[in-house]
PDB file of C-alpha atoms and ligand atoms in Angstrom:
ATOM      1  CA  UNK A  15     -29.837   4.581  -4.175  1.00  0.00           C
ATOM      2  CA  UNK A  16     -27.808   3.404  -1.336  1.00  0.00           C
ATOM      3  CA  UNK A  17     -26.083   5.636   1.324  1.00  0.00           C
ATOM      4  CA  UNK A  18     -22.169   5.965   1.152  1.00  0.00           C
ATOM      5  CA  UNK A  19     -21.893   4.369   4.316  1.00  0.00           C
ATOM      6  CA  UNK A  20     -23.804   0.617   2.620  1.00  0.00           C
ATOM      7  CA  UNK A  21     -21.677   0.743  -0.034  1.00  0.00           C
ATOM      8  CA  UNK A  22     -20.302  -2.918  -0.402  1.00  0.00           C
ATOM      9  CA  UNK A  23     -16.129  -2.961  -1.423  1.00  0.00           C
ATOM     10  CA  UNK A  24     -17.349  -3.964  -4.851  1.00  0.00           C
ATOM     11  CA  UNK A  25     -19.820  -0.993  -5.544  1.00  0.00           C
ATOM     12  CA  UNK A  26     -17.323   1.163  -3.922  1.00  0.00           C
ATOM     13  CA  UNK A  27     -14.765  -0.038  -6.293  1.00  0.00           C
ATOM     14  CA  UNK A  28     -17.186  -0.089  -9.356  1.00  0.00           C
ATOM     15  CA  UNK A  29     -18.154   3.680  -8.498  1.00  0.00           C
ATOM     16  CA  UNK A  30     -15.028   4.723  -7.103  1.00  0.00           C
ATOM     17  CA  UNK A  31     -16.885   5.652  -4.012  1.00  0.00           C
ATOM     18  CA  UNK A  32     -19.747   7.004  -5.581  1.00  0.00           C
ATOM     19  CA  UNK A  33     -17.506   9.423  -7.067  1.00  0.00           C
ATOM     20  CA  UNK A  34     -20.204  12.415  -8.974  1.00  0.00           C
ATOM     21  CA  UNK A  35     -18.188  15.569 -10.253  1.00  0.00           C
ATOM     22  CA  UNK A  36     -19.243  18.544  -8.705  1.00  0.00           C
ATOM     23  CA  UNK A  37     -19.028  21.106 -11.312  1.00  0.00           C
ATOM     24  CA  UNK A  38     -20.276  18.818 -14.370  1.00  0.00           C
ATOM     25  CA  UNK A  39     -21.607  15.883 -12.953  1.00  0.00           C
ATOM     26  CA  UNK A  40     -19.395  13.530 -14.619  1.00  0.00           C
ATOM     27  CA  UNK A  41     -19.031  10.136 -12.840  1.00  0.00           C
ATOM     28  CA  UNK A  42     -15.026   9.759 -13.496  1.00  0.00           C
ATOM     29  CA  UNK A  43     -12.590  12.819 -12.035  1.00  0.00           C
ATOM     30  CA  UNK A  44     -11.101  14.970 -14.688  1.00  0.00           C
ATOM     31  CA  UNK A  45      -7.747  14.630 -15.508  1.00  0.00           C
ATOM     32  CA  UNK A  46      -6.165  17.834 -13.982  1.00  0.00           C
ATOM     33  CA  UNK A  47      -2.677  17.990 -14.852  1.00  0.00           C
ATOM     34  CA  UNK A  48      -1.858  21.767 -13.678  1.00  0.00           C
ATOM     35  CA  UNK A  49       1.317  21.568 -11.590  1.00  0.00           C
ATOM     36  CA  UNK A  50       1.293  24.861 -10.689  1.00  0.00           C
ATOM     37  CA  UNK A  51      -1.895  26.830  -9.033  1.00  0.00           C
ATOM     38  CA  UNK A  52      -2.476  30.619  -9.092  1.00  0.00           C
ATOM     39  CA  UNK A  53      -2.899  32.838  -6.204  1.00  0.00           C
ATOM     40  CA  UNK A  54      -5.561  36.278  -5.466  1.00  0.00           C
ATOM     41  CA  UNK A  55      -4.686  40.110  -5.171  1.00  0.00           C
ATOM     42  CA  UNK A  56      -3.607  38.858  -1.135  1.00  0.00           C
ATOM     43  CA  UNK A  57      -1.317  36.372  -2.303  1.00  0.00           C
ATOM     44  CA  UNK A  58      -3.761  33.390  -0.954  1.00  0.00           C
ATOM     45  CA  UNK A  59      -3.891  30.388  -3.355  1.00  0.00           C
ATOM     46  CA  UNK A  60      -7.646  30.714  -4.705  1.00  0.00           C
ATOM     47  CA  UNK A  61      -8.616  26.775  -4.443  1.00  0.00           C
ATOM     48  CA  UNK A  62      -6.895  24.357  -1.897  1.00  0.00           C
ATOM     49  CA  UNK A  63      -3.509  23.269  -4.238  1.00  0.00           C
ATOM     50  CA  UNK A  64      -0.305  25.524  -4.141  1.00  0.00           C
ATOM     51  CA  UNK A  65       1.872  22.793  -6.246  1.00  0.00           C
ATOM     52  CA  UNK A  66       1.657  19.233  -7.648  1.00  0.00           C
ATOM     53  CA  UNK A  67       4.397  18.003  -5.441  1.00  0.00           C
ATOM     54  CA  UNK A  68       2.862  19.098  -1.758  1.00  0.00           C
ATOM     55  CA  UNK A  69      -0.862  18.053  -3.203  1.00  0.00           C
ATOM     56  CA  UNK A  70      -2.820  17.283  -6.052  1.00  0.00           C
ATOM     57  CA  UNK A  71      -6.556  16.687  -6.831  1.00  0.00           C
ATOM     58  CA  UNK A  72      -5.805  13.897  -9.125  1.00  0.00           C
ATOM     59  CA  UNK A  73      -4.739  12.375  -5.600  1.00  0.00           C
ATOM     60  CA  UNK A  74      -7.894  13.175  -4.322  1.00  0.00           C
ATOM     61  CA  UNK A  75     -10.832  10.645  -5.394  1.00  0.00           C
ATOM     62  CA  UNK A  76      -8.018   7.660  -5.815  1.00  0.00           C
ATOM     63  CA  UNK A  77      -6.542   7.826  -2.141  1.00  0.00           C
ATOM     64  CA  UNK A  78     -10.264   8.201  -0.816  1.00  0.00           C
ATOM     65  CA  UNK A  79     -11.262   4.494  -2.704  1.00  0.00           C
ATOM     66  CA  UNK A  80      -7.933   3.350  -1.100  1.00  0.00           C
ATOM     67  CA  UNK A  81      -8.563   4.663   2.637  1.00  0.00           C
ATOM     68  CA  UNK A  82     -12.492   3.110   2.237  1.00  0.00           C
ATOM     69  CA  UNK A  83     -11.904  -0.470   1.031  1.00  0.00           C
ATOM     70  CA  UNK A  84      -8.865  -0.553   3.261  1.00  0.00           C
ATOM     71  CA  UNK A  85     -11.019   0.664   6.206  1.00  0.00           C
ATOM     72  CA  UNK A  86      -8.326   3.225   6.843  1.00  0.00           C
ATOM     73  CA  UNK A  87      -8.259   6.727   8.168  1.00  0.00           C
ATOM     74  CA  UNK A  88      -6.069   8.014   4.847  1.00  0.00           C
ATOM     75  CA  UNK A  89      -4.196   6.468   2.249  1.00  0.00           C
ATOM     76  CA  UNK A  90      -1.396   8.396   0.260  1.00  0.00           C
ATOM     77  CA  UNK A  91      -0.166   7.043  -3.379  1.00  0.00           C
ATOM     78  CA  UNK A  92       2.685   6.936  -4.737  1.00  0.00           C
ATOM     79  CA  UNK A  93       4.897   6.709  -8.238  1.00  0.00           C
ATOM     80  CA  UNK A  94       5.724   3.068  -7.511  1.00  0.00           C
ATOM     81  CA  UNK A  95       5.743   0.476  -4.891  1.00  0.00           C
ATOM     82  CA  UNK A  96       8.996   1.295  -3.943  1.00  0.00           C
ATOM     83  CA  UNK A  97       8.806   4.659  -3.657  1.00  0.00           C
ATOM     84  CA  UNK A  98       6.363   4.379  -0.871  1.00  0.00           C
ATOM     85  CA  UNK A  99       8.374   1.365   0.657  1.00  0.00           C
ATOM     86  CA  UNK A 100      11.121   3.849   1.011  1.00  0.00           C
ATOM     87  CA  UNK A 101       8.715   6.533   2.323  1.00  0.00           C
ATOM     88  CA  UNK A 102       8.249   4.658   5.504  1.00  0.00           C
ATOM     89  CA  UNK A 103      11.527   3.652   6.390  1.00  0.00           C
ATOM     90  CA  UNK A 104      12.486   7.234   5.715  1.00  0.00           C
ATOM     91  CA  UNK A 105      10.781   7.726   8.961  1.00  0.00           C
ATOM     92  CA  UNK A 106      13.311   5.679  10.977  1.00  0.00           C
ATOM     93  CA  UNK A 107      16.069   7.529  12.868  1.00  0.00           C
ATOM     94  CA  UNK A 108      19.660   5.695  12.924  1.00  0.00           C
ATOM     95  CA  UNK A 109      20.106   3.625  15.883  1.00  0.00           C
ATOM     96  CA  UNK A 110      16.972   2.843  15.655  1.00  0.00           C
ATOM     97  CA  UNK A 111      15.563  -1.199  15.115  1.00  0.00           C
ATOM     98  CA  UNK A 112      13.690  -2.687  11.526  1.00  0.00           C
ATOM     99  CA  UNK A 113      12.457  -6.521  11.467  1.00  0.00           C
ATOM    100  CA  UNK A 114      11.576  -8.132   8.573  1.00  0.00           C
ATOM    101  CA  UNK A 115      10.949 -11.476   6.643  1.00  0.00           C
ATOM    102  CA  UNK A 116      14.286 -13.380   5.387  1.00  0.00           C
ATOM    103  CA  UNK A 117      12.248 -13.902   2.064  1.00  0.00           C
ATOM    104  CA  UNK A 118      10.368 -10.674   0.927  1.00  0.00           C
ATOM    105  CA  UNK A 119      10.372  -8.788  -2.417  1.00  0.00           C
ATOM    106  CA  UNK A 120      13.698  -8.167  -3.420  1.00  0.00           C
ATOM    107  CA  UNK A 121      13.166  -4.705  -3.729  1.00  0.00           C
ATOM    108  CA  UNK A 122      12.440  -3.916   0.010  1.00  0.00           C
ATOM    109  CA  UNK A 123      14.876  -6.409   1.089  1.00  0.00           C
ATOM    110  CA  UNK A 124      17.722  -4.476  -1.030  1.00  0.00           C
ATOM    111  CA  UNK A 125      16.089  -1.456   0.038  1.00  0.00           C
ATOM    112  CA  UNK A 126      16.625  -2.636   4.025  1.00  0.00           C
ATOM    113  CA  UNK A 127      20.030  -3.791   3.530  1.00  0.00           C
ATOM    114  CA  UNK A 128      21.219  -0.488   2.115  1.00  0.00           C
ATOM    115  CA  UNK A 129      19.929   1.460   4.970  1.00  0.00           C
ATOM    116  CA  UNK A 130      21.170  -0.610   7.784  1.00  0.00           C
ATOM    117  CA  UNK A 131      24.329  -0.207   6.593  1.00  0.00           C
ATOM    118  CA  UNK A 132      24.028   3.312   5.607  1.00  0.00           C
ATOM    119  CA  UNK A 133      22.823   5.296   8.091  1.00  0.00           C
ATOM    120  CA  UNK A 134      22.861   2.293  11.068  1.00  0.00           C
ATOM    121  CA  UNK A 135      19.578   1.289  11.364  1.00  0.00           C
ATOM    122  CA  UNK A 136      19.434  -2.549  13.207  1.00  0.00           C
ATOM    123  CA  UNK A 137      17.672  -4.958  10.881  1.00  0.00           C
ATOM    124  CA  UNK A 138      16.572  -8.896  11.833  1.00  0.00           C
ATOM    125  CA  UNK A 139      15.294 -10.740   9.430  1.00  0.00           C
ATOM    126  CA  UNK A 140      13.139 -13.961  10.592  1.00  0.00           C
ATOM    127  CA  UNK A 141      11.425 -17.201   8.666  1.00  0.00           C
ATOM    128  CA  UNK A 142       8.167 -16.362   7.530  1.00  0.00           C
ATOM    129  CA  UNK A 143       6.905 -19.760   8.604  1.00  0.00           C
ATOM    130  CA  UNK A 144       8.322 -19.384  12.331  1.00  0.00           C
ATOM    131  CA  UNK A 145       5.956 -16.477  14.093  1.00  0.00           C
ATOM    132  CA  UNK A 146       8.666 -17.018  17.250  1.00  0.00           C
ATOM    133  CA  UNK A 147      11.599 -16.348  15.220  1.00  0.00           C
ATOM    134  CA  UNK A 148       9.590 -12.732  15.226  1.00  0.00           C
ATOM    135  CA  UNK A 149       8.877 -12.717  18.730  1.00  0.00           C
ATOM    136  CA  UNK A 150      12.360 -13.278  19.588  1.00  0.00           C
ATOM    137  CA  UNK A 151      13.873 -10.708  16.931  1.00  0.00           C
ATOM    138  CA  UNK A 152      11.774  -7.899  18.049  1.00  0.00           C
ATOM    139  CA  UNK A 153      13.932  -5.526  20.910  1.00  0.00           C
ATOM    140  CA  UNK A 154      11.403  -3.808  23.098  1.00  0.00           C
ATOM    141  CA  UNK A 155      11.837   0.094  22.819  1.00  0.00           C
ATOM    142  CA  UNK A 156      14.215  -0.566  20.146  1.00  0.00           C
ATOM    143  CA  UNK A 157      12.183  -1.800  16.985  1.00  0.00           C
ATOM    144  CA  UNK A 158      10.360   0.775  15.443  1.00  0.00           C
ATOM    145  CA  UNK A 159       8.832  -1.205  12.615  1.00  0.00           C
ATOM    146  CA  UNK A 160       7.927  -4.406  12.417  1.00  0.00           C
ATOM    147  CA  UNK A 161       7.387  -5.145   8.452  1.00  0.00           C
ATOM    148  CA  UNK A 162       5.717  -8.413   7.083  1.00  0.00           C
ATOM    149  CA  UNK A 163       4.668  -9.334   3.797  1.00  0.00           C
ATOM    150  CA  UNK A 164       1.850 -11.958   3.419  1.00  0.00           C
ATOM    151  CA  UNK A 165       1.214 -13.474   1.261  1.00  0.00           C
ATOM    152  CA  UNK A 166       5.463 -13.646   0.952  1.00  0.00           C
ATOM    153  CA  UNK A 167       6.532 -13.025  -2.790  1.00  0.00           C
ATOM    154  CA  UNK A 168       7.901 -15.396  -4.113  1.00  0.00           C
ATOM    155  CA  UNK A 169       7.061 -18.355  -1.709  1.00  0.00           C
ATOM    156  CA  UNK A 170       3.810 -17.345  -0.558  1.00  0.00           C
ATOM    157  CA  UNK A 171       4.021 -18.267   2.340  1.00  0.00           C
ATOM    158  CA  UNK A 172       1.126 -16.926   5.082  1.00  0.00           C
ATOM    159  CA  UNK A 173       1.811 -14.881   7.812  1.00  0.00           C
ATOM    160  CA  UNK A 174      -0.562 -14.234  11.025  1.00  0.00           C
ATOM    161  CA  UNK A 175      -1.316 -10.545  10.668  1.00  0.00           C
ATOM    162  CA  UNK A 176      -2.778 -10.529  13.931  1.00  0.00           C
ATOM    163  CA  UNK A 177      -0.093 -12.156  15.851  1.00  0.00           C
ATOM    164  CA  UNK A 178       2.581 -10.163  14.182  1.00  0.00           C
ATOM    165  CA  UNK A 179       0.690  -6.722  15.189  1.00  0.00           C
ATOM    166  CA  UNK A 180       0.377  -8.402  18.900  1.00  0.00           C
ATOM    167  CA  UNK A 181       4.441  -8.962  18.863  1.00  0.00           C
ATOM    168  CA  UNK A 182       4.850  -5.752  17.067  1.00  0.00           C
ATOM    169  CA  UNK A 183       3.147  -3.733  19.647  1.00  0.00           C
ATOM    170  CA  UNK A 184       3.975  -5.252  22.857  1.00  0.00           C
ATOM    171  CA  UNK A 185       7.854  -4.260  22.250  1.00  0.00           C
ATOM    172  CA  UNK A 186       6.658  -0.676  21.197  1.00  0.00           C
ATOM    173  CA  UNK A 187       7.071  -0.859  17.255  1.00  0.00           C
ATOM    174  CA  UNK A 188       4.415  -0.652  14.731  1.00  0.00           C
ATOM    175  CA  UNK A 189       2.968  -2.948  12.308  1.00  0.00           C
ATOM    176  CA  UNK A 190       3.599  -2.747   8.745  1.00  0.00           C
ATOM    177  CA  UNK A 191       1.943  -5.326   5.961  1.00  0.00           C
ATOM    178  CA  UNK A 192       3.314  -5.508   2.562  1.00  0.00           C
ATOM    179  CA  UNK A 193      -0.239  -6.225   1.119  1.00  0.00           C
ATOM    180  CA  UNK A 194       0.411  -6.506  -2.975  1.00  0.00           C
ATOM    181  CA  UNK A 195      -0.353  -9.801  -3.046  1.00  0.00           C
ATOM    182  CA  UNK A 196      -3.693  -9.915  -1.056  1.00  0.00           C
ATOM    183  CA  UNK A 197      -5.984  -7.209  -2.157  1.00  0.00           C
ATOM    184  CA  UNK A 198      -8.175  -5.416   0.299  1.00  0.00           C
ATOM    185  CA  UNK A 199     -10.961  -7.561  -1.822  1.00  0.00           C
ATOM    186  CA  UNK A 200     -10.009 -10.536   0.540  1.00  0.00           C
ATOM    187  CA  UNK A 201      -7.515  -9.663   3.441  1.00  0.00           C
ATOM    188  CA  UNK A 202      -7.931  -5.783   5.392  1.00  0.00           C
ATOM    189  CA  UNK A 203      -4.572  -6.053   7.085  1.00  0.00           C
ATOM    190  CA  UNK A 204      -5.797  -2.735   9.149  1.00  0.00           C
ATOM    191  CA  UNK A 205      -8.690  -5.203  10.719  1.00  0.00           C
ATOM    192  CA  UNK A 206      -6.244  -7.761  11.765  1.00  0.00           C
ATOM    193  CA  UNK A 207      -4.101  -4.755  13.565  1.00  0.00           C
ATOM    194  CA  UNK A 208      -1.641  -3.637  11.293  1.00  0.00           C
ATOM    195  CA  UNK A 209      -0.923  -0.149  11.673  1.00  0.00           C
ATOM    196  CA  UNK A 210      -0.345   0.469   7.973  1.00  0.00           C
ATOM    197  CA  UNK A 211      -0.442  -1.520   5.068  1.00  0.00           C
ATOM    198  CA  UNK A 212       1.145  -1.166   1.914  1.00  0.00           C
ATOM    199  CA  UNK A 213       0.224  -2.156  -1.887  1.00  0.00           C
ATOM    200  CA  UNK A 214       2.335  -2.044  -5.047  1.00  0.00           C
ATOM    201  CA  UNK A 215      -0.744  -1.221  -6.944  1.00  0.00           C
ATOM    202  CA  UNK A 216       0.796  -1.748 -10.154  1.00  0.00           C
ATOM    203  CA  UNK A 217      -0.130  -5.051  -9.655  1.00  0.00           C
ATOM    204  CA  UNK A 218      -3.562  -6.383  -8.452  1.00  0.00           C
ATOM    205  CA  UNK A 219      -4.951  -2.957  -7.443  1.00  0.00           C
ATOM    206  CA  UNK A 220      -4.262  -1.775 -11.273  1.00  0.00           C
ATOM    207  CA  UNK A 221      -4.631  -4.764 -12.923  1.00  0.00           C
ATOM    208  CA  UNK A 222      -3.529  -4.090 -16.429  1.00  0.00           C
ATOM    209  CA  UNK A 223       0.103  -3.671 -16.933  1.00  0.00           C
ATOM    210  CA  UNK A 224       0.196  -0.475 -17.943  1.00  0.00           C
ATOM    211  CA  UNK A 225       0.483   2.037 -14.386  1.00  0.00           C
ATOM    212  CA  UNK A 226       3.501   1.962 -11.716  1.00  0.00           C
ATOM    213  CA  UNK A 227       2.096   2.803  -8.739  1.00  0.00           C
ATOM    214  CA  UNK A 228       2.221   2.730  -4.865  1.00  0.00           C
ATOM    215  CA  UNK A 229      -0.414   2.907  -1.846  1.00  0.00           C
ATOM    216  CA  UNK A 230      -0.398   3.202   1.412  1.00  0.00           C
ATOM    217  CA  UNK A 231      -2.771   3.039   3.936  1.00  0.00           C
ATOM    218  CA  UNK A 232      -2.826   4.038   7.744  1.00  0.00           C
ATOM    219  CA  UNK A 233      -4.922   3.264  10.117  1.00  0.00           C
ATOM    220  CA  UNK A 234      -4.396   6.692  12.116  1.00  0.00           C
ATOM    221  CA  UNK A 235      -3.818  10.177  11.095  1.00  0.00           C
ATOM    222  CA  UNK A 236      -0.625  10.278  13.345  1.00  0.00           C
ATOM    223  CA  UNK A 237       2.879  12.204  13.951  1.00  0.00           C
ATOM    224  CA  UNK A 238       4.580   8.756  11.414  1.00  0.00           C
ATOM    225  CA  UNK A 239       1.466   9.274   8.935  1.00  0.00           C
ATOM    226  CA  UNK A 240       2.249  13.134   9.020  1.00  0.00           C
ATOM    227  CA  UNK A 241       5.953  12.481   8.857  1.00  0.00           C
ATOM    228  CA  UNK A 242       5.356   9.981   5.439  1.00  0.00           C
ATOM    229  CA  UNK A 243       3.287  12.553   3.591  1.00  0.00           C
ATOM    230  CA  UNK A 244       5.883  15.141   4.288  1.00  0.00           C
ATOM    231  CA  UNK A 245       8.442  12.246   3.273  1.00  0.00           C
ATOM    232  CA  UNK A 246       6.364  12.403  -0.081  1.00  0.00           C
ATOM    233  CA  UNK A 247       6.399  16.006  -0.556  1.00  0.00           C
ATOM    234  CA  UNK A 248      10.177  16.383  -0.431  1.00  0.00           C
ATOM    235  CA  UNK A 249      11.309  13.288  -2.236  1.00  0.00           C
ATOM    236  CA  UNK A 250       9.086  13.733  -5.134  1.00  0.00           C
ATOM    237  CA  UNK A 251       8.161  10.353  -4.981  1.00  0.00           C
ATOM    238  CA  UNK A 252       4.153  11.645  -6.322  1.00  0.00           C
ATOM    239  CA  UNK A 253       2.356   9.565  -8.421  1.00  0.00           C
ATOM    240  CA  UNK A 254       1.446  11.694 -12.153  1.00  0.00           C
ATOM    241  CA  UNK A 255      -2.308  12.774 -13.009  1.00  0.00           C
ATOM    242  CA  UNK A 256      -2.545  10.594 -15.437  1.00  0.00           C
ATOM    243  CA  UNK A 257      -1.149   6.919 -14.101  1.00  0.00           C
ATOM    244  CA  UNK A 258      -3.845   8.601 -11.109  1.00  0.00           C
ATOM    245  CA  UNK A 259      -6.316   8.438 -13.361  1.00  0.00           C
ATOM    246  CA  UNK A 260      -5.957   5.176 -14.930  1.00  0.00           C
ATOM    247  CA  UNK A 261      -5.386   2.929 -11.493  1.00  0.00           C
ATOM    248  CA  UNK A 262      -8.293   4.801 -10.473  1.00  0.00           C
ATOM    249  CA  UNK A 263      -9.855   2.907 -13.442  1.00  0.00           C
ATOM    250  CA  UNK A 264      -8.230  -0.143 -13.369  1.00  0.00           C
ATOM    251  CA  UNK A 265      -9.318  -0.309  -9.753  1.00  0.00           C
ATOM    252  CA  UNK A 266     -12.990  -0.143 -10.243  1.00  0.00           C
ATOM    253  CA  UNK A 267     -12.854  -4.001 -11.674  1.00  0.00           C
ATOM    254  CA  UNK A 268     -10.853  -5.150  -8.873  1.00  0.00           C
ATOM    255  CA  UNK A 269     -13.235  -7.224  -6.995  1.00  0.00           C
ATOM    256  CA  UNK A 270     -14.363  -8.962 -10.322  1.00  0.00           C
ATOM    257  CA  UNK A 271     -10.438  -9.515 -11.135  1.00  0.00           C
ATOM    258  CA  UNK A 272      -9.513 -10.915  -7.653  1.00  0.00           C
ATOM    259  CA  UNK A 273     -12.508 -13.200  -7.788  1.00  0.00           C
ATOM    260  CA  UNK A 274     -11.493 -14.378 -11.199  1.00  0.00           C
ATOM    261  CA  UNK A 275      -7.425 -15.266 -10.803  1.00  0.00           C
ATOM    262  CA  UNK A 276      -8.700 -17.308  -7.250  1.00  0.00           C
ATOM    263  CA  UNK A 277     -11.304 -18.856  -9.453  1.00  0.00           C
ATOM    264  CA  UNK A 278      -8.289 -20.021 -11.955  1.00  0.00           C
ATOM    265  CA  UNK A 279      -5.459 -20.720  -9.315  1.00  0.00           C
ATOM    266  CA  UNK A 280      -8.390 -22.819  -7.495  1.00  0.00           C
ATOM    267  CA  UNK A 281      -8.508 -24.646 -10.875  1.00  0.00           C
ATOM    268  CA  UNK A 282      -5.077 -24.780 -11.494  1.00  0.00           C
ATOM    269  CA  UNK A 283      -4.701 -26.478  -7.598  1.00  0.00           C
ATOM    270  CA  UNK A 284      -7.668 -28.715  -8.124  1.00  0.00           C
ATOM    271  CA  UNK A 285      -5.888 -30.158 -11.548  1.00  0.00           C
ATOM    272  CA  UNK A 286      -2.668 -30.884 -10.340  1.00  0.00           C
ATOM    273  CA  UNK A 287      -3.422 -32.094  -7.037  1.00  0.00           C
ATOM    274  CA  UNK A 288      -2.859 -35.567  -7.275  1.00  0.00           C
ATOM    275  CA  UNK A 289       0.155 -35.359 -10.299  1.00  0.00           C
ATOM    276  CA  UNK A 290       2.584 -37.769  -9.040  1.00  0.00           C
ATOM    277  CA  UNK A 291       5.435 -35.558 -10.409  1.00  0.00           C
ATOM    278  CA  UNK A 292       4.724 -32.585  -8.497  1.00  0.00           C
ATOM    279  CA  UNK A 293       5.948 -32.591  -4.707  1.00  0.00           C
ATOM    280  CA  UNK A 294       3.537 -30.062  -2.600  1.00  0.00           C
ATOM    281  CA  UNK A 295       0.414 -27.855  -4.561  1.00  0.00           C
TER     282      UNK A 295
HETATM  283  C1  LIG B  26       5.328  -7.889  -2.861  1.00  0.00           C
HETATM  284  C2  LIG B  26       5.868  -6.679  -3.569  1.00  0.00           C
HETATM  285  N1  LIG B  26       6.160  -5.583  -2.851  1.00  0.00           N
HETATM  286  C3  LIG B  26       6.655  -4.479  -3.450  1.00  0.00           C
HETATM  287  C4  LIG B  26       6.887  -4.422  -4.812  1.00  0.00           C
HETATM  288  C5  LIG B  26       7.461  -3.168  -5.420  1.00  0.00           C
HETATM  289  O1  LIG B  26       6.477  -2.477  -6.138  1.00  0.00           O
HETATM  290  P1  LIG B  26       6.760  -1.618  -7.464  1.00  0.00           P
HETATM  291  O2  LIG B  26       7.310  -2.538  -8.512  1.00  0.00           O
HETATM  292  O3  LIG B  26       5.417  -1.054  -7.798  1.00  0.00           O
HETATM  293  O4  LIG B  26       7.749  -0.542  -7.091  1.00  0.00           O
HETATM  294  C6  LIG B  26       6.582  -5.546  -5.585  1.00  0.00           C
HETATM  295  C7  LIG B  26       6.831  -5.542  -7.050  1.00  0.00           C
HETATM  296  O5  LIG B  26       6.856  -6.589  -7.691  1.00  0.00           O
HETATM  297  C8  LIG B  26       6.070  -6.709  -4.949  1.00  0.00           C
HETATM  298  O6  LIG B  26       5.765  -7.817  -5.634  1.00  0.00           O
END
């Protein structure tokens, strides 16, 4: 049997991290859904969970799998995309500076708007396809975040991870990747130097319609990460035991899924490539 550390992403996935239940062996987590945990004669909680909103061990095994294939120091879930979208841009103080794609999911474009205007936050949005229009929206020791999303839903466009954490940094902000559209099966935005990178996992990362769900990953355990999880805790934003549970599951047939839907948009490409009626495949 191999060691946790020669795991490849796909065995990792498969076995959710060679997940093996310590009290009965099992090979999948229980479903725990206490929200409430008791405490001893002293008034100490007797395991490590006080309440389901601050912590809970459905979290536990799910946001390990997501720190690993990420190749992150922690990754925190939440009960939808958004929810954790919102989570980091809770972080920002007013006055402070947020740059962004023109073209992004709605969601977090709505989502920026409302903010800026709200509780005057600066926001400059650049083309996706122009990495100067970045450069030259960023304000040194004024941008706090710099937020892509590549590929860009719904044009999918591409944008250079690594020259957007370069631009990012050098004015003092950090690096944020809206990942949902490029699993951690093909593109670790943490490798390219992206500070944190996000996933709506209902999509890829679950895989079968049926969970909302949210992920982030950081690539240090820092004041912001800190900041986010306590973010978490008082917005309620937590993602149930049970939708937990089944992206958990739907996770461990990622790398098969991913492989498959490139396999059939390869195919899809290949046999329209030359149709005279399309413009650009
Ligand atoms: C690229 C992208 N980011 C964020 C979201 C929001 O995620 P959720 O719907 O899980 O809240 C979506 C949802 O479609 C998305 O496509």
């Amino acid at each position: 049997m191999s060691s946790d550390q020669e795991l490849s992403i796909e065995s990792r996935l498969a076995q959710a991290s060679h997940y093996i239940d310590e009290v009965t062996g099992g090979v999948t987590p229980p479903i725990q859904l206490s929200t409430t945990y008791a405490r001893d004669d002293d008034y100490e909680y007797i395991g490590a969970h006080s309440y389901a909103r601050s912590g809970h061990p459905a979290w536990l095994v799910l946001e390990k799998v997501c720190a690993e294939i990420d190749g992150g120091a922690g990754a925190l879930c939440f009960a939808s995309g958004m929810a954790a979208i919102c989570a980091v841009f809770e972080t920002v103080d007013s006055g402070r500076h947020i740059v962004a794609p023109r073209i992004m999911y709605h969601g977090t474009h709505d989502w920026l708007r409302r903010i800026a205007q709200k509780r005057g936050i600066g926001l400059s949005l650049f083309d996706a396809t122009d990495i100067e229009q970045l450069r030259a929206a960023v304000r040194p020791g004024e941008t706090e975040i710099v937020w892509i999303e590549t590929p860009v839903n719904p044009t999918w466009d591409v944008i250079d991870i690594a020259a957007a954490a370069e631009i990012a940094h050098a004015a003092g902000a950090i690096l944020a990747v809206d990942a949902t559209v490029s699993s951690p099966v093909t593109t670790r935005a943490l490798d390219f130097g992206a500070d944190i990178v996000f996933h709506s996992a209902t999509k890829y990362m679950n895989g079968h319609s049926d969970v909302l769900a949210g992920v982030l990953v950081s690539g240090r355990d820092d004041d912001r990460w800190q900041d986010i999880r306590e973010v978490r805790k008082l917005t309620g934003g937590i993602l149930g035991p049970m939708e937990a549970w089944l992206l958990l599951r739907g996770m461990r047939t990622l790398a098969l899924r991913y492989r498959k839907s490139s396999q059939n948009a390869l195919q899809l490409a290949q046999h329209f490539e030359n149709d005279a009626r399309l413009e650009r495949v």
